PDB file of C-alpha atoms in Angstrom:
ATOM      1  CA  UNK A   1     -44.456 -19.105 -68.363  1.00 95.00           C
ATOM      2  CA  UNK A   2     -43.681 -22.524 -70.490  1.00 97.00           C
ATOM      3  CA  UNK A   3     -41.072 -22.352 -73.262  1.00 98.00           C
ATOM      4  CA  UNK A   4     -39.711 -24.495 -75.104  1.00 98.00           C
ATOM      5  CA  UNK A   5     -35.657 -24.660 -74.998  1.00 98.00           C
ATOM      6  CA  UNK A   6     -35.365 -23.927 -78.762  1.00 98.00           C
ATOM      7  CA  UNK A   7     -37.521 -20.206 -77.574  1.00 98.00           C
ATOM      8  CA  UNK A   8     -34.460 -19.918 -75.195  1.00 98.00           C
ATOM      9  CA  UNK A   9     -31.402 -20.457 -76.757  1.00 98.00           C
ATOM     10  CA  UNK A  10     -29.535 -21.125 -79.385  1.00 98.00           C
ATOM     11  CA  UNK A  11     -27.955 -24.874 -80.007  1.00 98.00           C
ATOM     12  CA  UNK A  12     -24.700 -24.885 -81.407  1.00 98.00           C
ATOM     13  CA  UNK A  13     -22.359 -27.954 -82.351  1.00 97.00           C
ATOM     14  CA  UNK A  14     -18.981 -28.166 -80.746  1.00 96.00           C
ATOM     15  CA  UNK A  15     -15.951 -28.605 -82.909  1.00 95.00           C
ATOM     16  CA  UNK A  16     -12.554 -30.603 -83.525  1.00 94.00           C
ATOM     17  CA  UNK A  17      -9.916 -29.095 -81.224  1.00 94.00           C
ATOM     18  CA  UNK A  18      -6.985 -31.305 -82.465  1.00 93.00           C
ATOM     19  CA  UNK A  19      -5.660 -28.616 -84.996  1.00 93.00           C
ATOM     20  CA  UNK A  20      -5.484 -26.014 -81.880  1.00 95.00           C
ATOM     21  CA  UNK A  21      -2.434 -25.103 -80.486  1.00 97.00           C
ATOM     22  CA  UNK A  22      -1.996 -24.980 -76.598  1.00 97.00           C
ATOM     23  CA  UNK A  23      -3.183 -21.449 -74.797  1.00 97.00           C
ATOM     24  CA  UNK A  24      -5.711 -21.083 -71.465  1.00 97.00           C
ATOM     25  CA  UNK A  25      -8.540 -21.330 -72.812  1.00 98.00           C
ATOM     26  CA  UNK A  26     -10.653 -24.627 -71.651  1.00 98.00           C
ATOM     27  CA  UNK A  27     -11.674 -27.497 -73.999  1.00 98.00           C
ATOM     28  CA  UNK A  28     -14.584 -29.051 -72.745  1.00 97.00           C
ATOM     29  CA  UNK A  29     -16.239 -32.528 -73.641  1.00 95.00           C
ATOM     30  CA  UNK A  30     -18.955 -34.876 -72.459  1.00 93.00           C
ATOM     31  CA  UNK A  31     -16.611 -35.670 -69.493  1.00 92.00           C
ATOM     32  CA  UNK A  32     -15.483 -32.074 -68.746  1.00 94.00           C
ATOM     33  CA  UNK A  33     -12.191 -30.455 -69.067  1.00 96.00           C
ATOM     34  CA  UNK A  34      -9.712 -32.241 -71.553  1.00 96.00           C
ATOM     35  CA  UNK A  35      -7.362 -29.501 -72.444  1.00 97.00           C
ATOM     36  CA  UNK A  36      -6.489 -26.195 -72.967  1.00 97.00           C
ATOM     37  CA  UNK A  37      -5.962 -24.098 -75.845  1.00 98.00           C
ATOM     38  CA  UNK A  38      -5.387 -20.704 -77.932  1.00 97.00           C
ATOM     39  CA  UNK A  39      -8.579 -20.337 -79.645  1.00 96.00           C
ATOM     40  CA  UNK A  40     -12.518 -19.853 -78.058  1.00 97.00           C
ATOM     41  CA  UNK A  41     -15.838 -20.913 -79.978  1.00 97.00           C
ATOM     42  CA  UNK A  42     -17.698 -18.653 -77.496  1.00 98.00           C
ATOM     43  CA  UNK A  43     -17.242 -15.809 -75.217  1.00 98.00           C
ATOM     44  CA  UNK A  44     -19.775 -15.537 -72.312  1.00 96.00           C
ATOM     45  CA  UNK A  45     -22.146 -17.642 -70.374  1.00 98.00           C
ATOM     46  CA  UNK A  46     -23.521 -20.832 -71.692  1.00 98.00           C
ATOM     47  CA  UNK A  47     -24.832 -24.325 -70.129  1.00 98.00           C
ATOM     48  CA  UNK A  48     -23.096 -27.027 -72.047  1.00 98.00           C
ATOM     49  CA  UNK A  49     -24.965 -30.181 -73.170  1.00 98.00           C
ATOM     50  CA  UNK A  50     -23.865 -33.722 -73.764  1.00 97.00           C
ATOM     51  CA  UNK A  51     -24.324 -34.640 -77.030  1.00 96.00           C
ATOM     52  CA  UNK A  52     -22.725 -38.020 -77.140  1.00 94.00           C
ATOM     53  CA  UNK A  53     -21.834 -40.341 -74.114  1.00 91.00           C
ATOM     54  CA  UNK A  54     -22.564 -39.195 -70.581  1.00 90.00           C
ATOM     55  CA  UNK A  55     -26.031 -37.468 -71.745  1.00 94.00           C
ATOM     56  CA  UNK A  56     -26.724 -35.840 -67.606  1.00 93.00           C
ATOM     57  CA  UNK A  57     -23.037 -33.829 -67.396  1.00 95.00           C
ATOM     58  CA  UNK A  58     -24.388 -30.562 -67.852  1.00 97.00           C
ATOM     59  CA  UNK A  59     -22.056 -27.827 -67.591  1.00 97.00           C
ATOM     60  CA  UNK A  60     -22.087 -23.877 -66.658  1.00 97.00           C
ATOM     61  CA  UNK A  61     -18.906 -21.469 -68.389  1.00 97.00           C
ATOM     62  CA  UNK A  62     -19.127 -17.708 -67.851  1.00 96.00           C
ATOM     63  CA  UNK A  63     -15.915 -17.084 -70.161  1.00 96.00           C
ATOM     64  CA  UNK A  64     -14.328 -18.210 -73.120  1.00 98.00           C
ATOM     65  CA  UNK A  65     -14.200 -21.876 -73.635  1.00 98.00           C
ATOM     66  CA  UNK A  66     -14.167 -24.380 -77.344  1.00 98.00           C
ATOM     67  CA  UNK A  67     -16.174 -27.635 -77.057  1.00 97.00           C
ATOM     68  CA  UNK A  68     -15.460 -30.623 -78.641  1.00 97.00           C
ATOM     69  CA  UNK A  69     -18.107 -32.288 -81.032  1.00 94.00           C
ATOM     70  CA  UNK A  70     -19.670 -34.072 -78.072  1.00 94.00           C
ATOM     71  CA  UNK A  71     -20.592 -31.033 -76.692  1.00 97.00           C
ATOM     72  CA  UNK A  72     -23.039 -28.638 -78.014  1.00 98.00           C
ATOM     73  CA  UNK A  73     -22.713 -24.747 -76.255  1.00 98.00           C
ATOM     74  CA  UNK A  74     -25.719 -22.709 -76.269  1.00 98.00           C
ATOM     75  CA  UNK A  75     -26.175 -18.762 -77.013  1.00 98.00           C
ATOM     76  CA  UNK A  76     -29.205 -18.235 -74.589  1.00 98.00           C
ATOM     77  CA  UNK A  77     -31.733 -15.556 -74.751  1.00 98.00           C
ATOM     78  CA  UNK A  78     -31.015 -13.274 -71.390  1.00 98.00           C
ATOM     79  CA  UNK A  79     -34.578 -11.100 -72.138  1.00 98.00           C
ATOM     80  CA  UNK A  80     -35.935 -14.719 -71.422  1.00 98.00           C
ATOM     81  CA  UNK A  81     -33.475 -16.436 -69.178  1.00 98.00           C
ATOM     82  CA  UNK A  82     -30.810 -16.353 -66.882  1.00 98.00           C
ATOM     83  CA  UNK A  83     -28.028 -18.427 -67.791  1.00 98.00           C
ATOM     84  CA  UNK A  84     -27.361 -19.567 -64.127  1.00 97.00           C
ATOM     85  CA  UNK A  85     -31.281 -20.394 -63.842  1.00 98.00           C
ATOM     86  CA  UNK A  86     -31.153 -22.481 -67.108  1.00 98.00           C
ATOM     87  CA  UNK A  87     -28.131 -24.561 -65.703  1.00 97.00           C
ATOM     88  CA  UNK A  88     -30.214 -25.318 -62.785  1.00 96.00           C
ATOM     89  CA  UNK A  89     -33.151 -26.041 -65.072  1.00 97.00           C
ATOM     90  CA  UNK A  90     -31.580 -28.625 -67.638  1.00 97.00           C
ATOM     91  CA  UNK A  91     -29.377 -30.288 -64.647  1.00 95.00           C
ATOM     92  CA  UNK A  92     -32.771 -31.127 -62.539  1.00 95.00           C
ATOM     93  CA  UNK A  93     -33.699 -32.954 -65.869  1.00 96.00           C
ATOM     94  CA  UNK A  94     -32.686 -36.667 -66.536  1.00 96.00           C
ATOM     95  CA  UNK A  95     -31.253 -35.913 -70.647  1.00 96.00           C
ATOM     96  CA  UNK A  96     -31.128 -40.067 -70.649  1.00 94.00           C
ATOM     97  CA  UNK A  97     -34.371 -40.308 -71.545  1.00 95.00           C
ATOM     98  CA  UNK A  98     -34.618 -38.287 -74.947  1.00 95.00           C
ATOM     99  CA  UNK A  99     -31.510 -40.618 -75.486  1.00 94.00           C
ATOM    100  CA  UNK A 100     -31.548 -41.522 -79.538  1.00 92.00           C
ATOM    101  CA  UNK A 101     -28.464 -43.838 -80.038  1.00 87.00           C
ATOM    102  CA  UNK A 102     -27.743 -47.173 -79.694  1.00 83.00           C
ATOM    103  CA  UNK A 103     -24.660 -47.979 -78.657  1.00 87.00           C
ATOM    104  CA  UNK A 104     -23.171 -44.901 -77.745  1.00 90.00           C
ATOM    105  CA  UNK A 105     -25.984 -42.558 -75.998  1.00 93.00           C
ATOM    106  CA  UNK A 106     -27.129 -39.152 -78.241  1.00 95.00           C
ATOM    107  CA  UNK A 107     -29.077 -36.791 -78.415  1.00 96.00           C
ATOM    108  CA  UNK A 108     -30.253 -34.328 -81.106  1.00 96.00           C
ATOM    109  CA  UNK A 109     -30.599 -30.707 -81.549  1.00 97.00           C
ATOM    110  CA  UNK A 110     -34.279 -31.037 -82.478  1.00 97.00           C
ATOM    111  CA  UNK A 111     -35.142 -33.332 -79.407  1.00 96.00           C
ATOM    112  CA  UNK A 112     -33.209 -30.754 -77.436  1.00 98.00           C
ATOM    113  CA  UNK A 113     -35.104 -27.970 -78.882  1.00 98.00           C
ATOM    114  CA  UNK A 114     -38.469 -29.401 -78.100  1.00 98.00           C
ATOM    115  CA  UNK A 115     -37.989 -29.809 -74.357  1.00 98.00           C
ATOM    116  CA  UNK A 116     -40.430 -27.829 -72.252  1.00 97.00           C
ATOM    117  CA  UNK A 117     -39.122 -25.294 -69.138  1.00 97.00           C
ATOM    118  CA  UNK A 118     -41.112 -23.408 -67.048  1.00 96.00           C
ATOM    119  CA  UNK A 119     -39.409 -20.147 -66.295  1.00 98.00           C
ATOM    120  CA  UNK A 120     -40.701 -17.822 -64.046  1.00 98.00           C
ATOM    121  CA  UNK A 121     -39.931 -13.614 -64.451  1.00 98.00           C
ATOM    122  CA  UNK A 122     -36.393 -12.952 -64.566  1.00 98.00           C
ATOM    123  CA  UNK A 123     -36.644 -11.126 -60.635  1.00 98.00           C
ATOM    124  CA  UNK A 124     -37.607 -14.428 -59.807  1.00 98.00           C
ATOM    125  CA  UNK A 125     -34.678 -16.008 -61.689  1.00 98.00           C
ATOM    126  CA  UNK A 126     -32.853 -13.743 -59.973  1.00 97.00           C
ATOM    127  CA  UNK A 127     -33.825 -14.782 -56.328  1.00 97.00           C
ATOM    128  CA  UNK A 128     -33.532 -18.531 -56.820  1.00 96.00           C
ATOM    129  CA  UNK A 129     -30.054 -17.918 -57.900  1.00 95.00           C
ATOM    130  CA  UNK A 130     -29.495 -16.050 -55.176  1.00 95.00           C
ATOM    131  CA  UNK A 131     -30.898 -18.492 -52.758  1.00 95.00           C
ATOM    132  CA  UNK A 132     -28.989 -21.725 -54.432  1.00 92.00           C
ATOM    133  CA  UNK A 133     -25.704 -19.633 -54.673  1.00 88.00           C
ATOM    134  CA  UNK A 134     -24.242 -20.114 -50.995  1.00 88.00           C
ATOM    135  CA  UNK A 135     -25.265 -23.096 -51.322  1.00 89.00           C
ATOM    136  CA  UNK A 136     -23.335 -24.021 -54.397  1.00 87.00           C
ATOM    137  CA  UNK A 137     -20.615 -21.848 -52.748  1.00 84.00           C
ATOM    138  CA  UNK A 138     -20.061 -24.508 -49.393  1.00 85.00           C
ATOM    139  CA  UNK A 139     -20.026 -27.436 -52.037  1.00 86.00           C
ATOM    140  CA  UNK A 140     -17.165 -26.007 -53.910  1.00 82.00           C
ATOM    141  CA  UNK A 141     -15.307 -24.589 -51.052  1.00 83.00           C
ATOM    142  CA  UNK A 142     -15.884 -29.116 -49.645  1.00 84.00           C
ATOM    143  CA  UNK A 143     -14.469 -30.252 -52.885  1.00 77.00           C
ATOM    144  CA  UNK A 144     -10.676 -28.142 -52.216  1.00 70.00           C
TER     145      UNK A 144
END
């Protein structure tokens, strides 16, 4: 079935993280991890997307985490979608090209919301996931 991403989730703006004292919990940005603090804007899965620089750096968190203002967090619809499967969906797509800025590359929540995903039944979900896992698994355990 074809939704569009704003049917799926939720986009949410990342914040400043300046004021924050130090803690555990990570601070992501467009780049990835910059610090860590005391303080979470979210508990729970979400797929991270760019908002500002390096539009393709999409990121999967499964716990708490703050993002930056670069960053937008999602709160995703699980009666519609996996949060695993829409990682894989939104990093298969090239984000440069809904790119709105100028000099620095953006993108908007209402481009973002407008983008099209075909998701198949959440069993389905389920056994792609399961399929891509061991692979994902081998990559990691090559990257230590």
């Amino acid at each position: 079935m074809k939704y569009r991403l704003g049917d799926l989730v939720q986009i949410k703006y990342g914040k400043d993280h300046k004021k924050l004292n130090a803690g555990n919990i990570p601070v992501y940005g467009t780049g990835g991890l910059i610090r860590r603090v005391n303080n979470f804007i979210y508990d729970g899965d979400s797929v991270l997307i760019p908002r500002k620089g390096s539009l393709n750096n999409v990121m999967y968190v499964t716990s708490k985490f703050w993002t930056v203002d670069t960053m937008f967090w999602t709160k995703i619809d699980k009666n519609k979608i996996l949060p695993k499967y829409l990682y894989y969906c939104l990093s298969k797509i090239d984000l440069s090209i809904f790119n709105v800025g100028s000099a620095v590359p953006s993108l908007t929540i209402k481009i973002l919301n407008e983008i099209t995903l075909e998701v198949p039944s959440l069993q389905i979900q389920n056994e792609i996931i399961s399929k891509i896992k061991p692979i994902e698994d081998k990559i990691q355990l090559r990257r230590l």
